[in-house]
Amino acid sequence: MGFEHTSKAFDGDLQELTRMVAEMGGLAERQIVDAVDALVRRDIALGARVVAADSEIDQMQRSIEERAVLTIARRQPMAVDLRDIVGAMRVATDLERIGDLSKNIAKRVNAIDSDFHPLKLIRGLEHMTDLVQSQVKAVLDAYTAHDLPAAMVVWNGDEEVDAICTSLFRELLTYMMEDPRNISFCIHLMFCAKNIERIGDHATNIAETVFYMVEGQQILDKRPKGDMTTFANATPGN
């Protein structure tokens, strides 16, 4: 009876951890969309809200970590159950980084004061954002359901994000060469595109966590990546 009681209590702790990660994931998804929306519409107020909301994501990450550590200390779980707890902490860490990257994009809203606003570049950034945001949603659903095939679809989709990012980068270079007055705007957009690409990397990290939770080992295959060397060398850091 004591074991059964402990098992039920552990299941309750695990369900609460999963719920907390899902709530944090929902906020992180919204931050991605709102950050890019603020950038596209040059909505300073929305950008400020994204920056302010990042502290809530940070607090959620700390709460998940504290809950996970407490669960390990109280329940002393078996190895298979321990993987789920470690998985929750790992996913929360990636979501916290996604929040930081969204905040970095939102901070650029104030900096963009150029009248230069080519629709082709903006549409490219929005397309890239839609793809990455859908990957984040899909991988969080896969995490909740322990759905390894769905997680691997996201893992294999990272190359597509890199390809869009590289294409957008080439367009930005063309605009900068055509008119030096475009350089400032294009550099800001380049920074944002790189941050969106990094958000995609964190979705891939979460897919690898799902693999670890289900299979009990790290994924051994090399992560599929597009050719981002030129982009990485030319793009300013955070």
PDB file of C-alpha atoms in Angstrom:
ATOM      1  CA  MET A   1       0.000   0.000   0.000  1.00  0.00           C
ATOM      2  CA  GLY A   2       2.862   2.367   0.846  1.00  0.00           C
ATOM      3  CA  PHE A   3       4.508   1.745  -2.544  1.00  0.00           C
ATOM      4  CA  GLU A   4       1.212   2.334  -4.357  1.00  0.00           C
ATOM      5  CA  HIS A   5       0.711   5.588  -2.467  1.00  0.00           C
ATOM      6  CA  THR A   6       4.253   6.732  -3.316  1.00  0.00           C
ATOM      7  CA  SER A   7       3.751   5.770  -6.972  1.00  0.00           C
ATOM      8  CA  LYS A   8       0.533   7.799  -7.201  1.00  0.00           C
ATOM      9  CA  ALA A   9       2.206  10.747  -5.533  1.00  0.00           C
ATOM     10  CA  PHE A  10       5.100  10.526  -8.013  1.00  0.00           C
ATOM     11  CA  ASP A  11       2.681  10.353 -10.952  1.00  0.00           C
ATOM     12  CA  GLY A  12       1.002  13.475  -9.614  1.00  0.00           C
ATOM     13  CA  ASP A  13       4.351  15.268  -9.372  1.00  0.00           C
ATOM     14  CA  LEU A  14       5.216  14.226 -12.918  1.00  0.00           C
ATOM     15  CA  GLN A  15       1.856  15.400 -14.265  1.00  0.00           C
ATOM     16  CA  GLU A  16       2.349  18.754 -12.567  1.00  0.00           C
ATOM     17  CA  LEU A  17       5.834  19.090 -14.094  1.00  0.00           C
ATOM     18  CA  THR A  18       4.421  18.306 -17.549  1.00  0.00           C
ATOM     19  CA  ARG A  19       1.642  20.862 -17.025  1.00  0.00           C
ATOM     20  CA  MET A  20       4.157  23.529 -15.978  1.00  0.00           C
ATOM     21  CA  VAL A  21       6.314  22.871 -19.048  1.00  0.00           C
ATOM     22  CA  ALA A  22       3.215  23.063 -21.291  1.00  0.00           C
ATOM     23  CA  GLU A  23       2.245  26.413 -19.747  1.00  0.00           C
ATOM     24  CA  MET A  24       5.791  27.728 -20.201  1.00  0.00           C
ATOM     25  CA  GLY A  25       5.799  26.444 -23.785  1.00  0.00           C
ATOM     26  CA  GLY A  26       2.567  28.270 -24.580  1.00  0.00           C
ATOM     27  CA  LEU A  27       4.037  31.540 -23.345  1.00  0.00           C
ATOM     28  CA  ALA A  28       7.276  30.973 -25.274  1.00  0.00           C
ATOM     29  CA  GLU A  29       5.305  30.337 -28.480  1.00  0.00           C
ATOM     30  CA  ARG A  30       3.354  33.553 -27.987  1.00  0.00           C
ATOM     31  CA  GLN A  31       6.583  35.480 -27.371  1.00  0.00           C
ATOM     32  CA  ILE A  32       7.998  34.346 -30.738  1.00  0.00           C
ATOM     33  CA  VAL A  33       4.906  35.480 -32.648  1.00  0.00           C
ATOM     34  CA  ASP A  34       4.517  38.755 -30.744  1.00  0.00           C
ATOM     35  CA  ALA A  35       8.206  39.693 -31.084  1.00  0.00           C
ATOM     36  CA  VAL A  36       8.204  39.343 -34.865  1.00  0.00           C
ATOM     37  CA  ASP A  37       4.745  40.943 -35.140  1.00  0.00           C
ATOM     38  CA  ALA A  38       6.040  43.944 -33.168  1.00  0.00           C
ATOM     39  CA  LEU A  39       9.057  44.150 -35.484  1.00  0.00           C
ATOM     40  CA  VAL A  40       7.018  43.926 -38.695  1.00  0.00           C
ATOM     41  CA  ARG A  41       4.419  46.473 -37.561  1.00  0.00           C
ATOM     42  CA  ARG A  42       6.981  48.576 -35.674  1.00  0.00           C
ATOM     43  CA  ASP A  43       4.735  48.320 -32.652  1.00  0.00           C
ATOM     44  CA  ILE A  44       6.879  49.717 -29.833  1.00  0.00           C
ATOM     45  CA  ALA A  45       4.270  48.989 -27.142  1.00  0.00           C
ATOM     46  CA  LEU A  46       3.990  45.315 -28.149  1.00  0.00           C
ATOM     47  CA  GLY A  47       7.790  45.041 -28.275  1.00  0.00           C
ATOM     48  CA  ALA A  48       7.975  46.426 -24.739  1.00  0.00           C
ATOM     49  CA  ARG A  49       5.413  43.860 -23.544  1.00  0.00           C
ATOM     50  CA  VAL A  50       7.479  41.024 -25.022  1.00  0.00           C
ATOM     51  CA  VAL A  51      10.587  42.292 -23.237  1.00  0.00           C
ATOM     52  CA  ALA A  52       8.678  42.605 -19.945  1.00  0.00           C
ATOM     53  CA  ALA A  53       7.096  39.133 -20.244  1.00  0.00           C
ATOM     54  CA  ASP A  54      10.515  37.463 -20.463  1.00  0.00           C
ATOM     55  CA  SER A  55      10.884  37.647 -16.673  1.00  0.00           C
ATOM     56  CA  GLU A  56       7.758  35.459 -16.358  1.00  0.00           C
ATOM     57  CA  ILE A  57       9.394  32.791 -18.550  1.00  0.00           C
ATOM     58  CA  ASP A  58      12.559  32.999 -16.428  1.00  0.00           C
ATOM     59  CA  GLN A  59      10.500  32.486 -13.265  1.00  0.00           C
ATOM     60  CA  MET A  60       8.695  29.507 -14.797  1.00  0.00           C
ATOM     61  CA  GLN A  61      12.040  27.899 -15.614  1.00  0.00           C
ATOM     62  CA  ARG A  62      13.210  28.332 -12.014  1.00  0.00           C
ATOM     63  CA  SER A  63       9.929  26.904 -10.680  1.00  0.00           C
ATOM     64  CA  ILE A  64      10.174  23.823 -12.912  1.00  0.00           C
ATOM     65  CA  GLU A  65      13.765  23.229 -11.842  1.00  0.00           C
ATOM     66  CA  GLU A  66      12.855  23.572  -8.144  1.00  0.00           C
ATOM     67  CA  ARG A  67       9.865  21.236  -8.549  1.00  0.00           C
ATOM     68  CA  ALA A  68      11.995  18.667 -10.384  1.00  0.00           C
ATOM     69  CA  VAL A  69      14.732  18.670  -7.749  1.00  0.00           C
ATOM     70  CA  LEU A  70      12.144  18.375  -4.970  1.00  0.00           C
ATOM     71  CA  THR A  71      10.476  15.444  -6.767  1.00  0.00           C
ATOM     72  CA  ILE A  72      13.798  13.614  -7.096  1.00  0.00           C
ATOM     73  CA  ALA A  73      14.590  14.205  -3.416  1.00  0.00           C
ATOM     74  CA  ARG A  74      11.173  13.073  -2.168  1.00  0.00           C
ATOM     75  CA  ARG A  75      10.376  10.193  -4.521  1.00  0.00           C
ATOM     76  CA  GLN A  76      13.814   8.760  -5.398  1.00  0.00           C
ATOM     77  CA  PRO A  77      12.508   7.653  -8.807  1.00  0.00           C
ATOM     78  CA  MET A  78      13.630   4.665 -10.869  1.00  0.00           C
ATOM     79  CA  ALA A  79      15.857   5.372 -13.887  1.00  0.00           C
ATOM     80  CA  VAL A  80      13.002   5.390 -16.404  1.00  0.00           C
ATOM     81  CA  ASP A  81      11.036   7.903 -14.316  1.00  0.00           C
ATOM     82  CA  LEU A  82      14.137   9.978 -13.680  1.00  0.00           C
ATOM     83  CA  ARG A  83      14.459  10.501 -17.449  1.00  0.00           C
ATOM     84  CA  ASP A  84      11.086  12.250 -17.498  1.00  0.00           C
ATOM     85  CA  ILE A  85      12.165  14.607 -14.717  1.00  0.00           C
ATOM     86  CA  VAL A  86      15.497  15.386 -16.379  1.00  0.00           C
ATOM     87  CA  GLY A  87      13.597  15.844 -19.657  1.00  0.00           C
ATOM     88  CA  ALA A  88      11.303  18.445 -18.096  1.00  0.00           C
ATOM     89  CA  MET A  89      14.307  20.423 -16.828  1.00  0.00           C
ATOM     90  CA  ARG A  90      16.028  20.243 -20.213  1.00  0.00           C
ATOM     91  CA  VAL A  91      12.929  21.390 -22.103  1.00  0.00           C
ATOM     92  CA  ALA A  92      12.432  24.256 -19.645  1.00  0.00           C
ATOM     93  CA  THR A  93      16.030  25.375 -20.240  1.00  0.00           C
ATOM     94  CA  ASP A  94      15.459  25.456 -24.008  1.00  0.00           C
ATOM     95  CA  LEU A  95      12.193  27.362 -23.558  1.00  0.00           C
ATOM     96  CA  GLU A  96      13.975  29.923 -21.371  1.00  0.00           C
ATOM     97  CA  ARG A  97      16.518  30.463 -24.164  1.00  0.00           C
ATOM     98  CA  ILE A  98      13.683  30.796 -26.708  1.00  0.00           C
ATOM     99  CA  GLY A  99      12.236  33.502 -24.478  1.00  0.00           C
ATOM    100  CA  ASP A 100      15.597  35.298 -24.409  1.00  0.00           C
ATOM    101  CA  LEU A 101      15.891  35.172 -28.201  1.00  0.00           C
ATOM    102  CA  SER A 102      12.343  36.525 -28.615  1.00  0.00           C
ATOM    103  CA  LYS A 103      13.187  39.326 -26.199  1.00  0.00           C
ATOM    104  CA  ASN A 104      16.298  40.154 -28.261  1.00  0.00           C
ATOM    105  CA  ILE A 105      14.126  40.485 -31.380  1.00  0.00           C
ATOM    106  CA  ALA A 106      11.618  42.693 -29.555  1.00  0.00           C
ATOM    107  CA  LYS A 107      14.423  44.998 -28.402  1.00  0.00           C
ATOM    108  CA  ARG A 108      15.172  45.789 -32.071  1.00  0.00           C
ATOM    109  CA  VAL A 109      11.753  47.412 -32.601  1.00  0.00           C
ATOM    110  CA  ASN A 110      12.945  50.707 -31.103  1.00  0.00           C
ATOM    111  CA  ALA A 111      16.146  50.628 -33.140  1.00  0.00           C
ATOM    112  CA  ILE A 112      14.503  50.371 -36.563  1.00  0.00           C
ATOM    113  CA  ASP A 113      13.706  53.908 -37.679  1.00  0.00           C
ATOM    114  CA  SER A 114      14.305  53.552 -41.419  1.00  0.00           C
ATOM    115  CA  ASP A 115      11.588  54.222 -43.995  1.00  0.00           C
ATOM    116  CA  PHE A 116      13.086  51.348 -45.988  1.00  0.00           C
ATOM    117  CA  HIS A 117      10.712  48.430 -45.463  1.00  0.00           C
ATOM    118  CA  PRO A 118      10.799  46.021 -48.443  1.00  0.00           C
ATOM    119  CA  LEU A 119       7.836  43.644 -48.480  1.00  0.00           C
ATOM    120  CA  LYS A 120       9.896  40.740 -49.860  1.00  0.00           C
ATOM    121  CA  LEU A 121      12.249  40.787 -46.852  1.00  0.00           C
ATOM    122  CA  ILE A 122       9.415  41.145 -44.355  1.00  0.00           C
ATOM    123  CA  ARG A 123       7.483  38.258 -45.925  1.00  0.00           C
ATOM    124  CA  GLY A 124      10.615  36.109 -45.827  1.00  0.00           C
ATOM    125  CA  LEU A 125      11.081  36.813 -42.127  1.00  0.00           C
ATOM    126  CA  GLU A 126       7.402  36.076 -41.432  1.00  0.00           C
ATOM    127  CA  HIS A 127       7.583  32.791 -43.370  1.00  0.00           C
ATOM    128  CA  MET A 128      10.650  31.728 -41.399  1.00  0.00           C
ATOM    129  CA  THR A 129       8.920  32.664 -38.132  1.00  0.00           C
ATOM    130  CA  ASP A 130       5.772  30.687 -39.039  1.00  0.00           C
ATOM    131  CA  LEU A 131       7.871  27.603 -39.772  1.00  0.00           C
ATOM    132  CA  VAL A 132       9.897  27.848 -36.547  1.00  0.00           C
ATOM    133  CA  GLN A 133       6.850  28.589 -34.401  1.00  0.00           C
ATOM    134  CA  SER A 134       5.064  25.540 -35.856  1.00  0.00           C
ATOM    135  CA  GLN A 135       8.158  23.436 -35.086  1.00  0.00           C
ATOM    136  CA  VAL A 136       8.168  24.640 -31.484  1.00  0.00           C
ATOM    137  CA  LYS A 137       4.465  23.801 -31.125  1.00  0.00           C
ATOM    138  CA  ALA A 138       4.884  20.379 -32.762  1.00  0.00           C
ATOM    139  CA  VAL A 139       7.867  19.408 -30.628  1.00  0.00           C
ATOM    140  CA  LEU A 140       6.142  20.492 -27.409  1.00  0.00           C
ATOM    141  CA  ASP A 141       3.133  18.349 -28.371  1.00  0.00           C
ATOM    142  CA  ALA A 142       5.567  15.482 -29.034  1.00  0.00           C
ATOM    143  CA  TYR A 143       7.165  16.043 -25.616  1.00  0.00           C
ATOM    144  CA  THR A 144       3.807  15.919 -23.817  1.00  0.00           C
ATOM    145  CA  ALA A 145       2.728  12.770 -25.683  1.00  0.00           C
ATOM    146  CA  HIS A 146       6.154  11.048 -25.638  1.00  0.00           C
ATOM    147  CA  ASP A 147       5.672  10.871 -29.428  1.00  0.00           C
ATOM    148  CA  LEU A 148       9.126  10.040 -30.803  1.00  0.00           C
ATOM    149  CA  PRO A 149       8.171   9.898 -34.532  1.00  0.00           C
ATOM    150  CA  ALA A 150       6.641  13.412 -34.295  1.00  0.00           C
ATOM    151  CA  ALA A 151       9.746  14.692 -32.501  1.00  0.00           C
ATOM    152  CA  MET A 152      11.973  13.257 -35.224  1.00  0.00           C
ATOM    153  CA  VAL A 153       9.970  15.093 -37.905  1.00  0.00           C
ATOM    154  CA  VAL A 154      10.931  18.335 -36.164  1.00  0.00           C
ATOM    155  CA  TRP A 155      14.535  17.157 -35.763  1.00  0.00           C
ATOM    156  CA  ASN A 156      14.792  16.470 -39.492  1.00  0.00           C
ATOM    157  CA  GLY A 157      13.110  19.775 -40.386  1.00  0.00           C
ATOM    158  CA  ASP A 158      15.910  21.978 -39.013  1.00  0.00           C
ATOM    159  CA  GLU A 159      17.667  22.035 -42.394  1.00  0.00           C
ATOM    160  CA  GLU A 160      14.658  23.754 -44.005  1.00  0.00           C
ATOM    161  CA  VAL A 161      14.868  26.609 -41.488  1.00  0.00           C
ATOM    162  CA  ASP A 162      18.587  27.006 -42.240  1.00  0.00           C
ATOM    163  CA  ALA A 163      17.870  27.132 -45.990  1.00  0.00           C
ATOM    164  CA  ILE A 164      15.284  29.911 -45.575  1.00  0.00           C
ATOM    165  CA  CYS A 165      17.662  31.805 -43.307  1.00  0.00           C
ATOM    166  CA  THR A 166      20.494  31.579 -45.854  1.00  0.00           C
ATOM    167  CA  SER A 167      18.182  32.729 -48.659  1.00  0.00           C
ATOM    168  CA  LEU A 168      17.008  35.702 -46.584  1.00  0.00           C
ATOM    169  CA  PHE A 169      20.606  36.572 -45.751  1.00  0.00           C
ATOM    170  CA  ARG A 170      21.500  36.708 -49.463  1.00  0.00           C
ATOM    171  CA  GLU A 171      18.559  39.029 -50.122  1.00  0.00           C
ATOM    172  CA  LEU A 172      19.716  41.288 -47.288  1.00  0.00           C
ATOM    173  CA  LEU A 173      23.242  41.431 -48.713  1.00  0.00           C
ATOM    174  CA  THR A 174      21.835  42.444 -52.108  1.00  0.00           C
ATOM    175  CA  TYR A 175      19.838  45.310 -50.601  1.00  0.00           C
ATOM    176  CA  MET A 176      22.888  46.504 -48.631  1.00  0.00           C
ATOM    177  CA  MET A 177      25.077  46.537 -51.733  1.00  0.00           C
ATOM    178  CA  GLU A 178      22.461  48.406 -53.755  1.00  0.00           C
ATOM    179  CA  ASP A 179      22.213  51.310 -51.315  1.00  0.00           C
ATOM    180  CA  PRO A 180      24.361  51.944 -48.198  1.00  0.00           C
ATOM    181  CA  ARG A 181      21.368  53.690 -46.593  1.00  0.00           C
ATOM    182  CA  ASN A 182      19.739  50.256 -46.277  1.00  0.00           C
ATOM    183  CA  ILE A 183      22.582  48.809 -44.236  1.00  0.00           C
ATOM    184  CA  SER A 184      21.316  49.688 -40.760  1.00  0.00           C
ATOM    185  CA  PHE A 185      17.848  48.214 -41.357  1.00  0.00           C
ATOM    186  CA  CYS A 186      19.279  45.090 -42.990  1.00  0.00           C
ATOM    187  CA  ILE A 187      21.725  44.479 -40.127  1.00  0.00           C
ATOM    188  CA  HIS A 188      18.828  44.625 -37.642  1.00  0.00           C
ATOM    189  CA  LEU A 189      16.811  42.203 -39.773  1.00  0.00           C
ATOM    190  CA  MET A 190      19.834  39.913 -40.127  1.00  0.00           C
ATOM    191  CA  PHE A 191      20.181  39.803 -36.341  1.00  0.00           C
ATOM    192  CA  CYS A 192      16.476  38.910 -35.976  1.00  0.00           C
ATOM    193  CA  ALA A 193      16.658  36.206 -38.648  1.00  0.00           C
ATOM    194  CA  LYS A 194      19.639  34.646 -36.880  1.00  0.00           C
ATOM    195  CA  ASN A 195      17.732  34.634 -33.587  1.00  0.00           C
ATOM    196  CA  ILE A 196      14.755  32.923 -35.254  1.00  0.00           C
ATOM    197  CA  GLU A 197      17.144  30.323 -36.684  1.00  0.00           C
ATOM    198  CA  ARG A 198      18.502  29.773 -33.162  1.00  0.00           C
ATOM    199  CA  ILE A 199      14.958  29.273 -31.862  1.00  0.00           C
ATOM    200  CA  GLY A 200      14.688  26.493 -34.443  1.00  0.00           C
ATOM    201  CA  ASP A 201      17.863  24.978 -32.981  1.00  0.00           C
ATOM    202  CA  HIS A 202      16.216  24.914 -29.553  1.00  0.00           C
ATOM    203  CA  ALA A 203      13.174  23.124 -31.030  1.00  0.00           C
ATOM    204  CA  THR A 204      15.664  20.540 -32.336  1.00  0.00           C
ATOM    205  CA  ASN A 205      17.199  20.305 -28.846  1.00  0.00           C
ATOM    206  CA  ILE A 206      13.750  19.505 -27.432  1.00  0.00           C
ATOM    207  CA  ALA A 207      13.288  16.798 -30.076  1.00  0.00           C
ATOM    208  CA  GLU A 208      16.573  15.270 -28.882  1.00  0.00           C
ATOM    209  CA  THR A 209      15.278  15.396 -25.306  1.00  0.00           C
ATOM    210  CA  VAL A 210      12.159  13.475 -26.376  1.00  0.00           C
ATOM    211  CA  PHE A 211      14.459  10.862 -27.946  1.00  0.00           C
ATOM    212  CA  TYR A 212      16.368  10.612 -24.644  1.00  0.00           C
ATOM    213  CA  MET A 213      13.150  10.273 -22.621  1.00  0.00           C
ATOM    214  CA  VAL A 214      11.752   7.512 -24.857  1.00  0.00           C
ATOM    215  CA  GLU A 215      14.925   5.609 -25.761  1.00  0.00           C
ATOM    216  CA  GLY A 216      17.017   6.184 -22.630  1.00  0.00           C
ATOM    217  CA  GLN A 217      20.067   7.374 -24.570  1.00  0.00           C
ATOM    218  CA  GLN A 218      21.309  10.381 -26.512  1.00  0.00           C
ATOM    219  CA  ILE A 219      20.655  10.544 -30.243  1.00  0.00           C
ATOM    220  CA  LEU A 220      23.809   9.475 -32.088  1.00  0.00           C
ATOM    221  CA  ASP A 221      22.980  10.675 -35.611  1.00  0.00           C
ATOM    222  CA  LYS A 222      24.497  13.973 -36.722  1.00  0.00           C
ATOM    223  CA  ARG A 223      22.016  16.822 -36.608  1.00  0.00           C
ATOM    224  CA  PRO A 224      20.881  17.857 -40.123  1.00  0.00           C
ATOM    225  CA  LYS A 225      22.095  21.421 -40.754  1.00  0.00           C
ATOM    226  CA  GLY A 226      22.090  23.649 -43.813  1.00  0.00           C
ATOM    227  CA  ASP A 227      25.159  25.601 -44.865  1.00  0.00           C
ATOM    228  CA  MET A 228      25.137  28.526 -42.409  1.00  0.00           C
ATOM    229  CA  THR A 229      28.878  29.279 -42.351  1.00  0.00           C
ATOM    230  CA  THR A 230      28.687  32.514 -44.339  1.00  0.00           C
ATOM    231  CA  PHE A 231      25.681  33.654 -42.367  1.00  0.00           C
ATOM    232  CA  ALA A 232      27.315  32.881 -39.010  1.00  0.00           C
ATOM    233  CA  ASN A 233      30.497  34.720 -39.924  1.00  0.00           C
ATOM    234  CA  ALA A 234      28.727  37.840 -41.102  1.00  0.00           C
ATOM    235  CA  THR A 235      26.008  38.129 -38.493  1.00  0.00           C
ATOM    236  CA  PRO A 236      26.557  40.153 -35.307  1.00  0.00           C
ATOM    237  CA  GLY A 237      26.099  38.249 -32.047  1.00  0.00           C
ATOM    238  CA  ASN A 238      23.604  38.983 -29.290  1.00  0.00           C
TER     239      ASN A 238
END
